[in-house]
Short mmCIF file of C-alpha atoms (C1' of nucleotides) in Angstrom, two decimals:
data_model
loop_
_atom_site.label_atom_id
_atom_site.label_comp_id
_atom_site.label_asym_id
_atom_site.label_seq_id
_atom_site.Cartn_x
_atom_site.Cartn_y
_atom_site.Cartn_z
CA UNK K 611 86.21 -122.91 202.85
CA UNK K 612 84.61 -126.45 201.56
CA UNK K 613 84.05 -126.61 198.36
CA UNK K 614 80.64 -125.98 197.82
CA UNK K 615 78.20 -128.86 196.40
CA UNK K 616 77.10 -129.72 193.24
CA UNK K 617 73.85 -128.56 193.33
CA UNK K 618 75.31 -125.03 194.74
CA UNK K 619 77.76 -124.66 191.68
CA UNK K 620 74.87 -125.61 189.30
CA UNK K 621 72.71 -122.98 190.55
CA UNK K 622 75.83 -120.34 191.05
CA UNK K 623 76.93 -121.18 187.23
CA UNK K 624 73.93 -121.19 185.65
CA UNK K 625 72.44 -117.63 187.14
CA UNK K 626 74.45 -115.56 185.69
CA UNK K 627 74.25 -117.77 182.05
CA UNK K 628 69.95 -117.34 181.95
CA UNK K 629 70.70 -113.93 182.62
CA UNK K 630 72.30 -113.22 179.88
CA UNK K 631 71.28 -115.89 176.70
CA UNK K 632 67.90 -116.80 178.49
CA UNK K 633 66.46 -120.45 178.68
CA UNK K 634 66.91 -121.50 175.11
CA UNK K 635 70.52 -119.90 174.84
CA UNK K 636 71.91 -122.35 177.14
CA UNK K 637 72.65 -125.54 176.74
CA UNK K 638 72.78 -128.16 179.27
CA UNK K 639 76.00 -129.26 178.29
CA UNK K 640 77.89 -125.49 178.63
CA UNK K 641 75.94 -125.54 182.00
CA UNK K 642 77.51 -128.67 183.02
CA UNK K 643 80.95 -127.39 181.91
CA UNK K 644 80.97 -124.06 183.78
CA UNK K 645 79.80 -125.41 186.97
CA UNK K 646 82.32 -128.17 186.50
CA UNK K 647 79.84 -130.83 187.34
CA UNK K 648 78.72 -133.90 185.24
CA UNK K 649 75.95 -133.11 182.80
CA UNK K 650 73.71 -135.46 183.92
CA UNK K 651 73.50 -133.91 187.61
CA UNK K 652 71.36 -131.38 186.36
CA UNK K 653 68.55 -133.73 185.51
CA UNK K 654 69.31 -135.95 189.23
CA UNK K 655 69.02 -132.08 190.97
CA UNK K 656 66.50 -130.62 188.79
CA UNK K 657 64.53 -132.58 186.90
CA UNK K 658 66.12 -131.23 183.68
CA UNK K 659 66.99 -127.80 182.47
CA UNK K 660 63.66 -126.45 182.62
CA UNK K 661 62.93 -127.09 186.40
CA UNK K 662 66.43 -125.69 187.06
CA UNK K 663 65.41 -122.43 185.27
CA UNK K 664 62.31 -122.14 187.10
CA UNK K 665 64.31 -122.92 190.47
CA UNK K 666 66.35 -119.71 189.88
CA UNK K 667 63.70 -117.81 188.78
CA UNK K 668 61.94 -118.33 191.97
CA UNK K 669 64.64 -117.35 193.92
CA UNK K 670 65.37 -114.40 191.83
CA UNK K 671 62.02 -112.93 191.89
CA UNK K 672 61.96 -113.23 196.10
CA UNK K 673 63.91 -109.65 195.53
CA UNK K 674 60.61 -108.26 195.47
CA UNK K 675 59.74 -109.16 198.10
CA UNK K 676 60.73 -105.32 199.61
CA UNK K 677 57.28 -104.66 198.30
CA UNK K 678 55.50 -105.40 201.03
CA UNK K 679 57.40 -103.43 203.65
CA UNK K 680 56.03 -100.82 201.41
CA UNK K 681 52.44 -102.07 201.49
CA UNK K 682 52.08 -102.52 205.16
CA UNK K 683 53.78 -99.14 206.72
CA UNK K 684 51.61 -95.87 207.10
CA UNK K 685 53.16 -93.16 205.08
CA UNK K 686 52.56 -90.22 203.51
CA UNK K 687 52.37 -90.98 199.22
CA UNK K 688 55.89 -89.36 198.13
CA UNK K 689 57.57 -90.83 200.83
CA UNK K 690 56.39 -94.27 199.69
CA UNK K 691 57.09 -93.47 196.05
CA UNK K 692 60.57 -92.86 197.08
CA UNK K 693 60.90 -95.66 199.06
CA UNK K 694 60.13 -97.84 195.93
CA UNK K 695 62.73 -96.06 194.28
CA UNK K 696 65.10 -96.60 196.90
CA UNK K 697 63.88 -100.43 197.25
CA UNK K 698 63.89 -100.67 193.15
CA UNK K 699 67.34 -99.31 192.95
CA UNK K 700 68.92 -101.51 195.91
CA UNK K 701 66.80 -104.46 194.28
CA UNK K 702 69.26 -104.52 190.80
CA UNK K 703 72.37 -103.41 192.72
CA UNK K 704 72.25 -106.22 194.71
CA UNK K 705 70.87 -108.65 192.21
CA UNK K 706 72.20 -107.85 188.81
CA UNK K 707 70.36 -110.26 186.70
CA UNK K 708 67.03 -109.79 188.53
CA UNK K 709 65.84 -107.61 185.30
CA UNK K 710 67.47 -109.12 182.77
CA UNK K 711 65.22 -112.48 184.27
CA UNK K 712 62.28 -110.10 185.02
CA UNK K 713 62.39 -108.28 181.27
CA UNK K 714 63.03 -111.39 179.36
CA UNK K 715 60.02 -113.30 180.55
CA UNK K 716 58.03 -109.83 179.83
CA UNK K 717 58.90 -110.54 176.43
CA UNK K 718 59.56 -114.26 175.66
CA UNK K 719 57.84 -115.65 178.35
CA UNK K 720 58.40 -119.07 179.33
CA UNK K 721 56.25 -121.35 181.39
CA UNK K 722 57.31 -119.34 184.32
CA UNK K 723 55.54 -116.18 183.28
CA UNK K 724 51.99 -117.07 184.67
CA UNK K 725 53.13 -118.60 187.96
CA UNK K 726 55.31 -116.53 188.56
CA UNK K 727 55.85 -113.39 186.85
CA UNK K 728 52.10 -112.28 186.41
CA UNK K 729 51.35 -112.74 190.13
CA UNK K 730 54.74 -110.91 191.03
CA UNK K 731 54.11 -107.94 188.67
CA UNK K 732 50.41 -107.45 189.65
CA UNK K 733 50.94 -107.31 193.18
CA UNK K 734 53.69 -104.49 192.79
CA UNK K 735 51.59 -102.62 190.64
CA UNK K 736 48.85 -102.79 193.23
CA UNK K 737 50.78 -101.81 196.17
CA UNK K 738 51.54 -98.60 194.14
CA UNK K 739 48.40 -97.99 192.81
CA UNK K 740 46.94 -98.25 196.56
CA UNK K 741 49.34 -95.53 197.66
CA UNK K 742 48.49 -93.14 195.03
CA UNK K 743 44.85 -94.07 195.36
CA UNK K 744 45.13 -92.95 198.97
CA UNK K 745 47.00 -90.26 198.59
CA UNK K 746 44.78 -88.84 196.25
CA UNK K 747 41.66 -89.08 198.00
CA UNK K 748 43.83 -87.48 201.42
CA UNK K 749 44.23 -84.73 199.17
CA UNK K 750 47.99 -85.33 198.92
CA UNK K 751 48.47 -85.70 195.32
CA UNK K 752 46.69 -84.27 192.53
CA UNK K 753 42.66 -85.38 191.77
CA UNK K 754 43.30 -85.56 187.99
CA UNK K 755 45.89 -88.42 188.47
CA UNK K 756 45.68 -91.55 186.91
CA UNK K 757 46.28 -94.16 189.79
CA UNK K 758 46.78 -96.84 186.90
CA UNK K 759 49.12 -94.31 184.39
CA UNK K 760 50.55 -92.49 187.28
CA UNK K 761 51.81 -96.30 188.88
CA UNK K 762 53.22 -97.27 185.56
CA UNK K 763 54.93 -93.77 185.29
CA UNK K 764 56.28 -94.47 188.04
CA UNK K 765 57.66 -98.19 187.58
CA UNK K 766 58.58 -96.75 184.05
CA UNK K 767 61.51 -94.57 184.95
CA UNK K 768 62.99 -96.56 187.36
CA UNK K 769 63.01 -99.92 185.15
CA UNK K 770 63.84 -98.57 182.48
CA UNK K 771 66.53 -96.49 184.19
CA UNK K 772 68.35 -99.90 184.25
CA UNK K 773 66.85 -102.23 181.77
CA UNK K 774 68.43 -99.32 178.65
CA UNK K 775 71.55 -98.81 180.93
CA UNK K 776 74.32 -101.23 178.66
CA UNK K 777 73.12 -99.74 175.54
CA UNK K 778 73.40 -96.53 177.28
CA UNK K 779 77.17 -96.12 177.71
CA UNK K 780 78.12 -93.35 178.06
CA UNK K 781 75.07 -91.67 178.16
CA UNK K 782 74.90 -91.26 181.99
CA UNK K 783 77.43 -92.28 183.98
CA UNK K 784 76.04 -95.27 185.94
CA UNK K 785 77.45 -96.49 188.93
CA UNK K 786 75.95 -97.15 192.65
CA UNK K 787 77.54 -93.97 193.83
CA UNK K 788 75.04 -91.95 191.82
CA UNK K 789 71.88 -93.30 193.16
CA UNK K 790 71.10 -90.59 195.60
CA UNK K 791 71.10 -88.22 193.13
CA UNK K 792 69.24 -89.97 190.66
CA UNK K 793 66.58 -90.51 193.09
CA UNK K 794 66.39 -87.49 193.81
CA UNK K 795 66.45 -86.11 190.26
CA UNK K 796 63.64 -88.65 189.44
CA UNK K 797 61.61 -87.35 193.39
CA UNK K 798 61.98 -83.56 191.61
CA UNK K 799 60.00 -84.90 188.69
CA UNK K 800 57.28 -86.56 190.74
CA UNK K 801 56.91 -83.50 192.63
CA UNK K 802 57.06 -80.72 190.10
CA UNK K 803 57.50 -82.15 186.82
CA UNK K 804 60.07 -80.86 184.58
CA UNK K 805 58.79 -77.50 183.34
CA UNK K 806 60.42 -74.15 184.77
CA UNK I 100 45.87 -111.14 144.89
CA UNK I 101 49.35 -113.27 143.97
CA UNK I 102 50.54 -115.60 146.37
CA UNK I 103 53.86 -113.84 148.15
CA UNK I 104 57.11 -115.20 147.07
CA UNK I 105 58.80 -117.27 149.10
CA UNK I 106 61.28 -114.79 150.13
CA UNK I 107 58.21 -112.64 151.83
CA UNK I 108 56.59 -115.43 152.98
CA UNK I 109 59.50 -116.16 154.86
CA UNK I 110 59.78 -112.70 156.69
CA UNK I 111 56.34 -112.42 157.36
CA UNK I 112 56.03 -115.67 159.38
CA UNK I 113 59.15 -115.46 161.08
CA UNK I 114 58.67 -111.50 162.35
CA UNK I 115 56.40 -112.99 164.99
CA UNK I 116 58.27 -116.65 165.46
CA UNK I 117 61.46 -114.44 166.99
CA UNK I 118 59.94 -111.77 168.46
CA UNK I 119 58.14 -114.08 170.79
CA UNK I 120 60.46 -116.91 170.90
CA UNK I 121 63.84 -114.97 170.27
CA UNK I 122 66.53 -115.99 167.93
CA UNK I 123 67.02 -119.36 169.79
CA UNK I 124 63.65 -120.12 170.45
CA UNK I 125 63.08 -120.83 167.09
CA UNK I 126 64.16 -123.53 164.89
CA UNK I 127 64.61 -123.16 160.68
CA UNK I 128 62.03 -126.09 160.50
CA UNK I 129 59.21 -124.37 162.53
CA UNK I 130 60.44 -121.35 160.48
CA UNK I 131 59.73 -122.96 157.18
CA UNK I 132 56.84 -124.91 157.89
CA UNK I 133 54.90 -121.67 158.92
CA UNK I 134 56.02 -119.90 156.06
CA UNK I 135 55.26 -122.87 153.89
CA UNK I 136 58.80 -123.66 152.15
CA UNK I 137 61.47 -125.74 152.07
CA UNK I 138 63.78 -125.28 155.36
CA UNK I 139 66.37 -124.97 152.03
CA UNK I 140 64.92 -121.66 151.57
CA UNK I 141 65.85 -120.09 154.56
CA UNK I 142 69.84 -120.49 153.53
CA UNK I 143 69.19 -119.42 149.85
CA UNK I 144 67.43 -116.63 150.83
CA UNK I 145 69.24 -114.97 153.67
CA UNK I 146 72.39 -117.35 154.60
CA UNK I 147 71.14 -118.85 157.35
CA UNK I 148 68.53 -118.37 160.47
CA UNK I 149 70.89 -115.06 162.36
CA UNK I 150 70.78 -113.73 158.51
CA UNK I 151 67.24 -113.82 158.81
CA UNK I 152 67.15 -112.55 162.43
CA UNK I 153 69.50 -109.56 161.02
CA UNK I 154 67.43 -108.65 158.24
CA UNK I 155 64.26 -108.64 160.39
CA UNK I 156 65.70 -106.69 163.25
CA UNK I 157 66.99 -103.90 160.76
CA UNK I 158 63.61 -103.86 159.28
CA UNK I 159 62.06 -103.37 163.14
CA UNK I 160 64.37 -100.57 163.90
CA UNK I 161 63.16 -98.69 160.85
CA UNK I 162 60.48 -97.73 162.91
CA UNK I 163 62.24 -95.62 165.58
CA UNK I 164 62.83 -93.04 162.18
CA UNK I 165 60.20 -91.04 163.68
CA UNK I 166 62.62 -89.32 166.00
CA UNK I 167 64.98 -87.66 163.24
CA UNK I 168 61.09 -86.10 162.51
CA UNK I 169 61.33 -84.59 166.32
CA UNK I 170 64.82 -83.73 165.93
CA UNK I 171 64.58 -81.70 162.65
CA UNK I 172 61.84 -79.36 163.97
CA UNK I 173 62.44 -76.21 165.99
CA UNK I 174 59.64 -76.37 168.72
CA UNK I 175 59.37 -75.74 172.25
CA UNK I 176 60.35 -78.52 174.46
CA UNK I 177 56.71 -79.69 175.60
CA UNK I 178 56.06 -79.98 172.22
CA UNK I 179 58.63 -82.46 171.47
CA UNK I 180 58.17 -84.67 174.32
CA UNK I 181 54.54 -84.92 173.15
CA UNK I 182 55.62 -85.88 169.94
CA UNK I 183 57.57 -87.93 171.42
CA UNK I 184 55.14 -89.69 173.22
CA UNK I 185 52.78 -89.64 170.13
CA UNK I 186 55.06 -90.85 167.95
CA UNK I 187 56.17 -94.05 170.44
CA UNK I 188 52.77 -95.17 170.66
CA UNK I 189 52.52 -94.67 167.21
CA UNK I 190 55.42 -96.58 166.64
CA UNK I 191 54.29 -99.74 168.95
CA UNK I 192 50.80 -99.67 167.78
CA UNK I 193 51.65 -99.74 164.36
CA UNK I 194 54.54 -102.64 164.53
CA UNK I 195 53.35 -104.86 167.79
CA UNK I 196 56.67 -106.67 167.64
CA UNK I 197 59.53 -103.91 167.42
CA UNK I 198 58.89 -103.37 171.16
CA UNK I 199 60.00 -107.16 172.34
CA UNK I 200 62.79 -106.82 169.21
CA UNK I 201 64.54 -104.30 171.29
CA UNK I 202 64.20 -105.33 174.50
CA UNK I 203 65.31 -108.69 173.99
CA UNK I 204 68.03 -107.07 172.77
CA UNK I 205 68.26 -105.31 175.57
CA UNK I 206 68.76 -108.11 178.12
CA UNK I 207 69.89 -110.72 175.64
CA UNK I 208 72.11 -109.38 172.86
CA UNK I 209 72.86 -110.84 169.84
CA UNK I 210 75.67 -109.91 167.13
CA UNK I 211 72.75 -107.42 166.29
CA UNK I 212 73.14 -105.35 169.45
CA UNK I 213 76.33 -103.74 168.39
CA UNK I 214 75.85 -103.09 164.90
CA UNK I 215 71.79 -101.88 164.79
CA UNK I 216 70.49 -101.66 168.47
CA UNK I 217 73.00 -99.56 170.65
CA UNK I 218 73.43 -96.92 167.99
CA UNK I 219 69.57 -96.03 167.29
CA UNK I 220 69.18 -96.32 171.31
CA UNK I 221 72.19 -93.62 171.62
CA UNK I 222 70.57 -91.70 168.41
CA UNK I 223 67.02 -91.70 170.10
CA UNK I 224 68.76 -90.88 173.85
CA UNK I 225 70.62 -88.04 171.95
CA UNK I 226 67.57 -86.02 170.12
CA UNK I 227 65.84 -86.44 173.47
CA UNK I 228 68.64 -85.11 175.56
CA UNK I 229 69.28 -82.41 172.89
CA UNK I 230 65.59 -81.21 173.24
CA UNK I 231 65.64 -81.18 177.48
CA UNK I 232 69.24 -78.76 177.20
CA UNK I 233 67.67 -76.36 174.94
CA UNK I 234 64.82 -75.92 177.28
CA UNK I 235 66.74 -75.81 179.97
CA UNK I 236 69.28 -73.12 178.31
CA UNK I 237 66.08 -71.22 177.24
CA UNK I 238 64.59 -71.13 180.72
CA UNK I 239 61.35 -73.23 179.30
CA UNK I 240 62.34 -76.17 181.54
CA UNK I 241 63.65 -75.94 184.90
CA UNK I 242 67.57 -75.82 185.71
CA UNK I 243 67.51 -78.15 188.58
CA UNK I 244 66.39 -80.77 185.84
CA UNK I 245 68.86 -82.98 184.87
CA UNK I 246 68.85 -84.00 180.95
CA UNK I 247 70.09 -87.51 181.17
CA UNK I 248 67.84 -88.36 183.74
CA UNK I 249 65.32 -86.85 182.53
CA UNK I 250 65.66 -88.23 179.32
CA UNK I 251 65.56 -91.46 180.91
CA UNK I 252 62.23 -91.12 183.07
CA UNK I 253 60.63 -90.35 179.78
CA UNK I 254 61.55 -92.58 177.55
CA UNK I 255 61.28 -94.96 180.77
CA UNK I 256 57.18 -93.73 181.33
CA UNK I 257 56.21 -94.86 177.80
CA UNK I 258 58.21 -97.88 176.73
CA UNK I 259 57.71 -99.61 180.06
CA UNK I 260 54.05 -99.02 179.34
CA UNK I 261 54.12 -101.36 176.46
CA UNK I 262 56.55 -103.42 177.99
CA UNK I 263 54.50 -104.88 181.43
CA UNK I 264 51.44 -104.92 179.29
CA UNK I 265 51.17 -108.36 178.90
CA UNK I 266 51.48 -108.54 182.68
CA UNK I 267 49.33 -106.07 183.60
CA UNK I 268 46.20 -107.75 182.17
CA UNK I 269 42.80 -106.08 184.12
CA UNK I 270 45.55 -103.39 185.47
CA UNK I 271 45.13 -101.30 182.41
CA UNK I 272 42.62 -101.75 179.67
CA UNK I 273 45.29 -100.43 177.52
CA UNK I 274 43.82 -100.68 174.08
CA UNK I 275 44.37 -97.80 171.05
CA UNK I 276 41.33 -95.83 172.11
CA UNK I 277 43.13 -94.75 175.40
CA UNK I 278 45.95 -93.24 173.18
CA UNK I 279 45.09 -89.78 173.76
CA UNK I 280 44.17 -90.08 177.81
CA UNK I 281 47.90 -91.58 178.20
CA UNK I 282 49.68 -89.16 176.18
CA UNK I 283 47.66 -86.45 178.23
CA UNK I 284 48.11 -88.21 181.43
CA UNK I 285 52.02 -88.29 180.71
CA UNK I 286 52.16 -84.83 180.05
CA UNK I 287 50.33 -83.99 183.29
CA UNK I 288 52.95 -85.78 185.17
CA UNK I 289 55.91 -83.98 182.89
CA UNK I 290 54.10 -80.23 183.48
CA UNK I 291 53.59 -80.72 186.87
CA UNK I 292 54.67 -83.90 188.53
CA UNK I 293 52.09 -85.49 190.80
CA UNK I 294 51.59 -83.84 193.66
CA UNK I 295 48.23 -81.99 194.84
"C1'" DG C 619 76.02 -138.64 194.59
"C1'" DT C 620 78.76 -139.05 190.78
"C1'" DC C 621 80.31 -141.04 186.86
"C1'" DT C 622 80.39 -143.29 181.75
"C1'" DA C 623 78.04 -144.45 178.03
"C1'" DT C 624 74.44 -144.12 175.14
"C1'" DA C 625 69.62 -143.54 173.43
"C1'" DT C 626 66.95 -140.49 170.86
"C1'" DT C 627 65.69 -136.60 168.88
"C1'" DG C 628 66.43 -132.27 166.84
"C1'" DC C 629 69.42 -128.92 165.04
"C1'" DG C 630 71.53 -125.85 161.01
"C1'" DA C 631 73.41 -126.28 156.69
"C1'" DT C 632 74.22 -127.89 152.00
"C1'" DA C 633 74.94 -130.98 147.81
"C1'" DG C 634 72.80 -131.93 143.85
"C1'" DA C 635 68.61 -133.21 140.95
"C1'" DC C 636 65.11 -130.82 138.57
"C1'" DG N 906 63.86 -121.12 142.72
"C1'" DT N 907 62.49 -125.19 144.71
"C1'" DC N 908 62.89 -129.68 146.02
"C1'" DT N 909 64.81 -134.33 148.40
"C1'" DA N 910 68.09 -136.37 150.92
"C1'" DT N 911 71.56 -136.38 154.01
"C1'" DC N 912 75.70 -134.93 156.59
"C1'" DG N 913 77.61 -133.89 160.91
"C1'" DC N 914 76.83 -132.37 165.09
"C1'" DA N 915 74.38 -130.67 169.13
"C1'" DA N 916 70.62 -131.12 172.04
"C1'" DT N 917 68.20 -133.27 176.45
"C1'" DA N 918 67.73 -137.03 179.02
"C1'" DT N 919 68.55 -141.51 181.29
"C1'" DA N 920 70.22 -146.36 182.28
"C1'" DG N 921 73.24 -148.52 184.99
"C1'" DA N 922 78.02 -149.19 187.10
"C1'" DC N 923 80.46 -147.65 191.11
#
DNA sequence: GTCTATATTGCGATAGAC
DNA sequence: GTCTATCGCAATATAGAC
C-alpha cells in the first residue's frame, strides 16, 4: 500500500470538507492541513480552490449517471419508477456527500450550477417525465397525471427522504438495511396513494 | 415614508445576501454597504455577522407557524395534508428565502441547526406524523401505510418542488397562478397514487 | 513535485471621537 | 447612534529555491 499522491489526498481530504461547509466554508489553508500536503499544491494541481471544487463536483455528479440505464431500457412505467428509486437510493449510499453537493448548489449556487448542475438536473427530470409520458398515453398510468408534477413528486420523496434525514433523528430509523422497505412503502404510494 | 433605521436596514439587505450566499458567502462590508451603514453597525447592532445570521434565521423559521394551525384542528386526514400543502406554498410564496434558509441548513449547518432548525423540522415531522396515525387508527387511511414514510414522501413532494426550481427552468412554469393545479395534482397522487 | 517565504488583499471586530 | 481609523489575523495565490 503506497502512499497515495498528493493530488489523491487533496481530492480525498477535501470531499468530504465541501460536503459539509461548502466552497466558502473552507479554507485553503485547513485543506492543505487535512490532506497533509503543502498549501500551495492546491494551486500547482488545481489552479486554486475554485477549480479544485469544480474538479470534485464533476466527479461527484457522474453518480447520475445510472440515469441513463433508465432512459434506454424498455419497461413498463412503475417498474422504471422503481428502478429510480432503487438507483436514487444506491446513488447516496454509496456516495454520501453527493446531495449535500447536489442541494447546496440548488441553493447557493456557485459557478458550477449552470455547467453542471442545470444540465444534470434537466436531463433526470426528462428521463422521468418521458416514462410517465409514455406510460400514460399506453394507458398504464392515469390520463389526469401531470407528467411535469407527477416527475417532481416523484424526485420529491426520494430526495428529500435523505436531504431532511440528520435533522430527522430519530424520526425514522435510517440505515441501508431499511431500503427495501422504504421502497416499497414509497412503490405502495405511487400505486394506490395513501387513502384506505 | 421615514427612512428605516439602520437596524432594519440592516436585516432587510442582508435576508437575501445569506440566503443566497450563506453565512460565509458574505462579508460584513458587502453587508453594510448594501444596507448603507457603517460595517460598525453590524457589531452594535447584533454582535457580530453569526448574530445577524441568528436573528435572521429565527425570523425565517417563524414562518413554518402555520403547522401548529394544522395541528390544533380536528379534521379528517385529507384535509390536513391539503392544508398542508396550502399552507407550504403559502409559506414559500410569501417569504422566497425561508426555503434556501433551511436547506442550507440542511446540508451545511451552522450553530443555528441545533438550537432553531432541527427542532421546528422534528415539530413539523411530528404534527404530520400525528395526522397519518389517526387516519390510519380511524380506518380513513390505509394500514399498510407507513406514517414516517409517509410523512416523508409528502413533505418530500412539495418542498423539493421549490427546491429544484431554479433548475428546472422551462421544466415547470411554476409561477403563483399554478398554486391550485399543484395542490390538486398532489392530492391526486396522495388519493390514488398514479397508476391508470 | 515539493517546499519556504512572502505578496497582497480581505476579513471580522473594536476603540474612541463626535 | 454613527462615524473614522486601525488592529490583528486570515484569506488566496505565487515566486523562486531545491
Amino acid at each position: 500500500m503506497v502512499r497515495p499522491d498528493s493530488r489523491s489526498r487533496i481530492l480525498a481530504a477535501a470531499t468530504p470538507m465541501f460536503a459539509r461547509r461548502g466552497l466558502n466554508g473552507v479554507s485553503v489553508r485547513s485543506l492543505a492541513s487535512a490532506a497533509k500536503v503543502n498549501l500551495s499544491m492546491i494551486s500547482y494541481h488545481f489552479g486554486g480552490k475554485e477549480g479544485l471544487y469544480a474538479e470534485i463536483l464533476k466527479k461527484q455528479f457522474e453518480g447520475f449517471r445510472y440515469i441513463d440505464d433508465i432512459a434506454k431500457r424498455d419497461l413498463p412505467p412503475m417498474e422504471k419508477c422503481e428502478m429510480y428509486l432503487r438507483g436514487t437510493i444506491r446513488r447516496y449510499r454509496e456516495n454520501p456527500y453527493l446531495l449535500r453537493y447536489y442541494v447546496s448548489e440548488l441553493t447557493n449556487p456557485t459557478p458550477c450550477f449552470k455547467t453542471i448542475v442545470r444540465p444534470t438536473v434537466q436531463r433526470v427530470l426528462k428521463v422521468l417525465r418521458a416514462t410517465i409520458d409514455k406510460g400514460i398515453s399506453r394507458g398504464r398510468l392515469r390520463k389526469t397525471l401531470s407528467p411535469a408534477d407527477g416527475t417532481l413528486a416523484l424526485a420529491g420523496m426520494i430526495n428529500f427522504y435523505f436531504l431532511v434525514a440528520p435533522a430527522a433523528r430519530g424520526f425514522v430509523d435510517d440505515h441501508p438495511g431499511r431500503d427495501e422497505e422504504l421502497v416499497n412503502h414509497f412503490m405502495d404510494i405511487l400505486r394506490g396513494g395513501i387513502v384506505a
